[in-house]
Structure formats: C-alpha cells, structure tokens
mmCIF file of C-alpha atoms in Angstrom:
data_model
loop_
_atom_site.group_PDB
_atom_site.id
_atom_site.type_symbol
_atom_site.label_atom_id
_atom_site.label_comp_id
_atom_site.label_asym_id
_atom_site.label_seq_id
_atom_site.Cartn_x
_atom_site.Cartn_y
_atom_site.Cartn_z
ATOM 1 C CA MET A 81 34.716 16.390 -2.410
ATOM 2 C CA PRO A 82 36.744 13.574 -3.115
ATOM 3 C CA GLU A 83 39.845 15.792 -1.765
ATOM 4 C CA THR A 84 38.764 16.675 1.531
ATOM 5 C CA ALA A 85 37.903 13.264 2.323
ATOM 6 C CA SER A 86 40.601 11.654 0.727
ATOM 7 C CA ARG A 87 42.338 14.074 3.839
ATOM 8 C CA LEU A 88 40.059 13.106 6.478
ATOM 9 C CA ARG A 89 41.047 9.280 6.010
ATOM 10 C CA GLY A 90 44.710 9.731 6.285
ATOM 11 C CA ARG A 91 43.812 11.920 9.293
ATOM 12 C CA ILE A 92 42.061 9.362 10.627
ATOM 13 C CA GLU A 93 44.471 6.135 9.775
ATOM 14 C CA THR A 94 46.728 8.366 11.718
ATOM 15 C CA VAL A 95 44.818 8.970 15.018
ATOM 16 C CA LEU A 96 44.392 5.489 14.850
ATOM 17 C CA ASP A 97 47.750 4.212 14.407
ATOM 18 C CA ALA A 98 48.551 6.829 17.165
ATOM 19 C CA ALA A 99 45.670 4.922 19.507
ATOM 20 C CA LYS A 100 46.822 1.474 19.121
ATOM 21 C CA ALA A 101 51.146 2.705 19.363
ATOM 22 C CA LYS A 102 49.928 3.797 22.830
ATOM 23 C CA GLY A 103 47.532 0.935 23.519
ATOM 24 C CA HIS A 104 44.180 2.068 23.008
ATOM 25 C CA ILE A 105 43.667 -0.132 20.636
ATOM 26 C CA GLY A 106 44.612 -3.742 19.819
ATOM 27 C CA ARG A 107 47.884 -4.081 18.017
ATOM 28 C CA ASN A 108 46.296 -7.258 16.081
ATOM 29 C CA GLU A 109 42.980 -4.911 14.709
ATOM 30 C CA ALA A 110 43.821 -4.379 11.212
ATOM 31 C CA ASN A 111 43.497 -0.231 10.918
ATOM 32 C CA PRO A 112 39.942 0.499 9.634
ATOM 33 C CA ALA A 113 40.939 3.638 7.523
ATOM 34 C CA ARG A 114 44.320 2.148 5.995
ATOM 35 C CA TRP A 115 44.071 2.562 2.351
ATOM 36 C CA ARG A 116 46.609 0.234 1.037
ATOM 37 C CA GLY A 117 44.747 -3.281 1.679
ATOM 38 C CA HIS A 118 41.902 -2.811 2.598
ATOM 39 C CA LEU A 119 39.579 -0.204 1.655
ATOM 40 C CA ASP A 120 41.853 -0.148 -2.138
ATOM 41 C CA LYS A 121 39.785 -3.433 -2.008
ATOM 42 C CA LEU A 122 36.421 -1.813 -0.849
ATOM 43 C CA LEU A 123 36.227 1.847 -3.018
ATOM 44 C CA PRO A 124 37.364 3.462 -6.405
ATOM 45 C CA ARG A 125 40.996 4.447 -6.640
ATOM 46 C CA PRO A 126 40.713 7.879 -6.497
ATOM 47 C CA SER A 127 42.221 9.211 -10.361
ATOM 48 C CA LYS A 128 37.909 7.700 -10.965
ATOM 49 C CA LEU A 129 36.610 9.907 -8.237
ATOM 50 C CA SER A 130 35.242 12.975 -10.341
ATOM 51 C CA ARG A 131 37.120 16.404 -8.842
ATOM 52 C CA GLY A 132 35.047 18.953 -7.207
ATOM 53 C CA HIS A 133 34.717 22.443 -9.057
ATOM 54 C CA HIS A 134 34.539 25.571 -8.074
ATOM 55 C CA ALA A 135 31.019 26.809 -8.640
ATOM 56 C CA ALA A 136 31.523 30.202 -10.455
ATOM 57 C CA MET A 137 28.923 32.714 -10.980
ATOM 58 C CA PRO A 138 28.332 33.301 -14.366
ATOM 59 C CA TYR A 139 29.539 36.543 -15.496
ATOM 60 C CA ALA A 140 26.656 37.922 -16.143
ATOM 61 C CA ASP A 141 25.348 38.431 -12.618
ATOM 62 C CA VAL A 142 29.280 39.836 -11.544
ATOM 63 C CA PRO A 143 27.623 43.634 -11.781
ATOM 64 C CA ALA A 144 24.373 42.970 -9.907
ATOM 65 C CA PHE A 145 26.293 40.888 -7.788
ATOM 66 C CA VAL A 146 29.160 43.576 -6.327
ATOM 67 C CA ALA A 147 26.294 46.694 -6.360
ATOM 68 C CA GLU A 148 25.073 44.694 -3.788
ATOM 69 C CA ILE A 149 28.112 43.828 -1.303
ATOM 70 C CA ARG A 150 28.617 47.264 -2.034
ATOM 71 C CA GLN A 151 25.748 48.020 0.424
ATOM 72 C CA ARG A 152 27.557 46.267 3.467
ATOM 73 C CA ALA A 153 30.154 47.662 6.139
ATOM 74 C CA ALA A 154 31.580 44.312 6.495
ATOM 75 C CA THR A 155 35.598 43.895 5.741
ATOM 76 C CA ALA A 156 34.327 40.166 4.422
ATOM 77 C CA ALA A 157 32.741 42.634 1.720
ATOM 78 C CA ARG A 158 35.640 45.303 1.134
ATOM 79 C CA ALA A 159 37.596 41.498 0.815
ATOM 80 C CA LEU A 160 35.705 40.144 -1.364
ATOM 81 C CA GLU A 161 35.365 43.064 -3.724
ATOM 82 C CA PHE A 162 38.836 43.164 -3.573
ATOM 83 C CA CYS A 163 39.014 39.042 -4.862
ATOM 84 C CA ILE A 164 37.299 40.096 -7.787
ATOM 85 C CA LEU A 165 38.467 43.103 -9.264
ATOM 86 C CA THR A 166 41.853 41.101 -8.966
ATOM 87 C CA ALA A 167 41.235 37.847 -10.098
ATOM 88 C CA THR A 168 43.261 36.518 -7.864
ATOM 89 C CA ARG A 169 43.456 33.232 -5.010
ATOM 90 C CA SER A 170 41.582 34.459 -1.811
ATOM 91 C CA SER A 171 44.372 33.075 -0.082
ATOM 92 C CA GLU A 172 46.241 35.966 -1.566
ATOM 93 C CA ALA A 173 44.211 38.826 -1.776
ATOM 94 C CA LEU A 174 42.759 37.705 2.603
ATOM 95 C CA ARG A 175 47.298 37.448 3.217
ATOM 96 C CA ALA A 176 47.514 40.996 1.394
ATOM 97 C CA ALA A 177 49.832 43.389 3.515
ATOM 98 C CA TRP A 178 50.290 46.899 3.517
ATOM 99 C CA GLU A 179 54.493 45.955 2.227
ATOM 100 C CA GLU A 180 52.798 44.270 -0.671
ATOM 101 C CA ILE A 181 51.028 47.571 -1.856
ATOM 102 C CA ASP A 182 52.227 50.909 -3.455
ATOM 103 C CA LEU A 183 49.208 52.842 -3.855
ATOM 104 C CA ASP A 184 51.172 55.931 -6.331
ATOM 105 C CA ALA A 185 51.657 52.985 -8.996
ATOM 106 C CA LYS A 186 48.631 51.153 -8.207
ATOM 107 C CA VAL A 187 50.667 47.583 -8.260
ATOM 108 C CA TRP A 188 50.161 44.981 -5.876
ATOM 109 C CA THR A 189 53.212 42.988 -6.035
ATOM 110 C CA ILE A 190 52.294 39.219 -4.083
ATOM 111 C CA PRO A 191 56.035 37.476 -2.884
ATOM 112 C CA ALA A 192 56.804 34.077 -4.862
ATOM 113 C CA GLU A 193 56.304 32.946 -1.449
ATOM 114 C CA ARG A 194 52.877 33.247 -1.348
ATOM 115 C CA MET A 195 52.120 32.631 -4.970
ATOM 116 C CA LYS A 196 50.790 29.123 -6.115
ATOM 117 C CA ALA A 197 53.592 28.982 -9.224
ATOM 118 C CA GLY A 198 56.118 29.809 -6.673
ATOM 119 C CA ARG A 199 57.441 33.242 -8.334
ATOM 120 C CA PRO A 200 56.081 37.058 -7.310
ATOM 121 C CA HIS A 201 53.367 38.425 -8.954
ATOM 122 C CA ARG A 202 52.142 42.157 -9.864
ATOM 123 C CA VAL A 203 48.912 43.153 -9.647
ATOM 124 C CA PRO A 204 47.819 45.825 -11.643
ATOM 125 C CA LEU A 205 45.115 47.918 -9.528
ATOM 126 C CA SER A 206 42.084 49.374 -10.818
ATOM 127 C CA GLY A 207 40.657 52.682 -9.689
ATOM 128 C CA ARG A 208 38.000 51.090 -7.768
ATOM 129 C CA ALA A 209 40.433 48.685 -6.142
ATOM 130 C CA ALA A 210 42.460 51.269 -5.310
ATOM 131 C CA GLU A 211 39.111 52.633 -3.476
ATOM 132 C CA ILE A 212 38.548 49.807 -1.288
ATOM 133 C CA LEU A 213 42.968 49.896 -0.491
ATOM 134 C CA LYS A 214 42.256 53.673 0.533
ATOM 135 C CA GLU A 215 39.461 52.906 2.692
ATOM 136 C CA MET A 216 40.677 50.423 4.627
ATOM 137 C CA GLY A 217 44.348 52.161 4.897
ATOM 138 C CA ALA A 218 42.121 54.820 6.818
ATOM 139 C CA GLY A 219 40.904 52.540 10.160
ATOM 140 C CA ARG A 220 44.675 50.741 9.476
ATOM 141 C CA SER A 221 45.176 48.621 12.153
ATOM 142 C CA GLY A 222 48.190 46.030 11.388
ATOM 143 C CA ASP A 223 50.194 44.559 8.736
ATOM 144 C CA PHE A 224 47.154 43.137 6.306
ATOM 145 C CA VAL A 225 44.812 44.921 4.160
ATOM 146 C CA PHE A 226 41.892 42.781 5.545
ATOM 147 C CA PRO A 227 42.738 42.316 9.221
ATOM 148 C CA GLY A 228 40.834 39.653 11.526
ATOM 149 C CA GLN A 229 39.290 39.466 14.619
ATOM 150 C CA ARG A 230 42.332 38.040 16.144
ATOM 151 C CA PRO A 231 45.268 40.699 16.044
ATOM 152 C CA GLY A 232 47.943 40.923 14.051
ATOM 153 C CA ARG A 233 45.829 38.165 11.919
ATOM 154 C CA PRO A 234 44.259 38.491 8.381
ATOM 155 C CA LEU A 235 40.830 37.640 7.985
ATOM 156 C CA SER A 236 39.915 34.082 7.337
ATOM 157 C CA ASN A 237 38.361 31.913 4.555
ATOM 158 C CA MET A 238 36.035 30.788 6.463
ATOM 159 C CA ALA A 239 34.259 34.777 7.061
ATOM 160 C CA LEU A 240 34.152 35.068 3.293
ATOM 161 C CA GLU A 241 32.336 32.057 2.870
ATOM 162 C CA MET A 242 30.158 33.352 5.640
ATOM 163 C CA PHE A 243 29.840 36.327 4.374
ATOM 164 C CA LEU A 244 28.739 34.289 0.906
ATOM 165 C CA ARG A 245 26.283 32.086 2.774
ATOM 166 C CA ARG A 246 24.681 35.020 4.365
ATOM 167 C CA ALA A 247 23.960 36.704 0.936
ATOM 168 C CA GLN A 248 22.342 33.259 -0.519
ATOM 169 C CA SER A 249 25.115 32.498 -2.598
ATOM 170 C CA GLU A 250 25.685 29.010 -4.041
ATOM 171 C CA TYR A 251 29.187 30.148 -5.543
ATOM 172 C CA THR A 252 32.643 30.045 -4.233
ATOM 173 C CA THR A 253 35.123 33.114 -3.733
ATOM 174 C CA HIS A 254 37.125 31.064 -6.301
ATOM 175 C CA GLY A 255 34.734 30.137 -8.485
ATOM 176 C CA PHE A 256 34.796 34.976 -9.873
ATOM 177 C CA ARG A 257 38.226 33.596 -11.108
ATOM 178 C CA SER A 258 36.532 31.576 -13.775
ATOM 179 C CA SER A 259 33.561 34.669 -13.985
ATOM 180 C CA PHE A 260 36.592 36.658 -14.609
ATOM 181 C CA ARG A 261 37.544 34.152 -17.398
ATOM 182 C CA ASP A 262 34.895 33.536 -19.558
ATOM 183 C CA TRP A 263 33.819 37.175 -19.398
ATOM 184 C CA ALA A 264 37.784 37.918 -20.961
ATOM 185 C CA GLY A 265 37.534 35.628 -23.424
ATOM 186 C CA ASN A 266 33.636 35.446 -24.164
ATOM 187 C CA GLU A 267 32.729 40.176 -24.361
ATOM 188 C CA THR A 268 36.313 41.006 -25.187
ATOM 189 C CA THR A 269 39.102 40.960 -27.463
ATOM 190 C CA PHE A 270 41.800 40.632 -24.956
ATOM 191 C CA PRO A 271 44.694 38.121 -25.919
ATOM 192 C CA ARG A 272 43.768 34.705 -24.499
ATOM 193 C CA GLU A 273 47.354 34.991 -22.734
ATOM 194 C CA LEU A 274 46.988 38.333 -21.426
ATOM 195 C CA ALA A 275 44.591 36.583 -19.562
ATOM 196 C CA GLU A 276 46.223 33.942 -17.805
ATOM 197 C CA HIS A 277 48.369 35.795 -17.131
ATOM 198 C CA ALA A 278 46.345 38.046 -15.271
ATOM 199 C CA LEU A 279 44.972 35.191 -12.909
ATOM 200 C CA ALA A 280 49.085 33.887 -12.914
ATOM 201 C CA HIS A 281 48.997 30.906 -14.550
ATOM 202 C CA VAL A 282 52.316 29.192 -16.077
ATOM 203 C CA ILE A 283 51.617 30.166 -19.995
ATOM 204 C CA GLY A 284 53.475 27.691 -22.793
ATOM 205 C CA ASP A 285 56.846 25.366 -22.266
ATOM 206 C CA LYS A 286 60.187 26.298 -21.001
ATOM 207 C CA ALA A 287 61.675 27.378 -23.564
ATOM 208 C CA GLU A 288 58.894 30.041 -24.094
ATOM 209 C CA GLN A 289 58.468 30.915 -20.738
ATOM 210 C CA ALA A 290 62.581 31.551 -20.799
ATOM 211 C CA TYR A 291 61.880 34.205 -23.959
ATOM 212 C CA ARG A 292 58.619 35.818 -22.432
ATOM 213 C CA ARG A 293 60.057 38.112 -19.741
ATOM 214 C CA SER A 294 57.868 40.809 -19.365
ATOM 215 C CA ASP A 295 54.375 40.451 -17.197
ATOM 216 C CA ALA A 296 52.557 42.482 -19.694
ATOM 217 C CA LEU A 297 51.633 45.071 -16.317
ATOM 218 C CA THR A 298 50.372 48.012 -18.232
ATOM 219 C CA ARG A 299 48.179 45.761 -21.075
ATOM 220 C CA ARG A 300 46.789 44.331 -17.722
ATOM 221 C CA ARG A 301 45.842 47.065 -16.347
ATOM 222 C CA GLU A 302 43.693 47.857 -19.492
ATOM 223 C CA LEU A 303 41.742 44.205 -18.624
ATOM 224 C CA MET A 304 41.714 44.857 -14.952
ATOM 225 C CA GLU A 305 39.939 48.605 -15.678
ATOM 226 C CA ALA A 306 37.656 47.433 -18.213
ATOM 227 C CA TRP A 307 37.068 44.162 -16.099
ATOM 228 C CA ALA A 308 36.083 47.180 -12.789
ATOM 229 C CA ARG A 309 34.001 49.088 -15.131
ATOM 230 C CA TYR A 310 32.165 46.144 -16.286
ATOM 231 C CA CYS A 311 32.222 44.855 -12.821
ATOM 232 C CA GLU A 312 29.964 48.657 -12.322
ATOM 233 C CA GLY A 313 27.477 47.698 -14.570
ATOM 234 C CA GLY A 314 29.234 49.576 -17.791
ATOM 235 C CA GLN A 315 31.344 48.245 -20.900
ATOM 236 C CA ARG A 316 33.134 50.618 -23.016
ATOM 237 C CA ASP A 317 36.589 51.772 -23.809
ATOM 238 C CA ASN A 318 38.302 48.056 -24.505
ATOM 239 C CA VAL A 319 36.015 46.769 -23.459
ATOM 240 C CA VAL A 320 34.188 44.857 -27.214
ATOM 241 C CA VAL A 321 31.219 42.926 -27.303
ATOM 242 C CA MET A 322 31.333 39.899 -29.862
ATOM 243 C CA PRO A 323 28.212 39.179 -31.483
ATOM 244 C CA ARG A 324 26.656 36.131 -30.839
ATOM 245 C CA ARG A 325 25.110 33.702 -32.883
ATOM 246 C CA ALA A 326 20.989 33.020 -33.340
ATOM 247 C CA GLY A 327 20.532 30.297 -30.949
ATOM 248 C CA GLN A 328 23.858 30.917 -28.283
#
C-alpha cells in the first residue's frame, strides 16, 4: 500500500542518516531514500498515488462466514466475531478491557484515548455479543477481554490477519465495518445518521454536533440487535428488506 511504502521510506531515510552521522557512510554521499530533492524528482507525488481500501466482504456472505468462525474455538475467532457484531475497529475490540464492560446494562464504553475521533464511544451489546463476553469471562486471565499469548497483553491484530488467512478469506477485519454499513443502507430503514453513529463517525459540522448531545444509544441498540440477527441468518423485527428493481 502507498501509505506503508511512505512510512517505510521514511524509516530507511532515518536509518541511513544515522549511519552517515556515525561515519558508516561517506558524509558526501546523498541519502538514496531522501524524498525532497531526490525521490520527488523520480516518483509521482503522494497525492497522485492511489490510496488502498480495506477489502470488505459482501454483506450477503457475512452470515455464512460468521457460522463458519463460530465452529472455531480460538480466541481470534471470538474476537473477530465480536468485531463484526459491534462494527468496531479491530484496535478498539482487541484492546477492550473488562473495566469498560457493563454486562448488566449490555454496554461497552470505549474511552476517548482509544477512539480515532478522540471522544468516548458507547457500544450497545447485542445478545450474541454479550454471550461472547460471558464466554471469554469464564476463562478470564487478565485485564483484557481477548488476551494474547504474552501475559498482560491483548491479542494482536496479526492474530486476526492470520486467522483470516487460515480461513482462506481475502477480506480484512476492518472491511466488516463496510459490510455493516452497506447492509444498514441497502437492506434496512434505519436512518443514515444512526449507522454512521454506530461506526463512531463524526456527523455534521461543529454547530450540528453541538446540538446533537445524545448518542442515540437506545436506537442504536435496535440497530445492532438487527445486525446480530442478520449475521445469524435471520431478518426479523426492525429489518425491512428494501424492494429491488429488475436488473439490480
């Protein structure tokens, strides 16, 4: 991906500059990884490079995939399903701590410092999401809901990537957020703002945000329960299948 390449170039440039400062490289030799005055004359500007997108599974395939991963006993399988059901970022789910969870109220409160938007985010937990937490709680071994192999550390994002590879999936964990968004927009009558709020996206300008004090937790609970039912292969209650035109 272009972003990864850019970061890698920057690190190589830093390493070579350090090597030059310590005399391992001739001081008069140009840094071949330098962007300004060197690579910027040879390569397209970063703004012209295509930005990669997270490969998203078509939402119609999600129920079958969820059924498949439920057959796996691995912690990574539970973490991935929890990510899908809550439509959260993998970093948010993997670092979920027990102190953030209120199972009685079925609410997971992610603190501001762990959110991309820099503000706390309450996630209503569907029945199935709560079941996963209870399952993980039965074998609780630390502060994190999904513990890694190293004591005191959460499961790594690489563990989810490796799980998807073993499942022969071409899709990414983050891409399931797009699957959820497409399902909500195409197959339900839930308002667009509700789906965006569920994804913890910033909605509207600053003036609108100032007036929008509520996080619509009750309505979002209905949305996430509907998504959980869909992931189990059913469409009932709140979910209204929108009619499709011929050829769509």
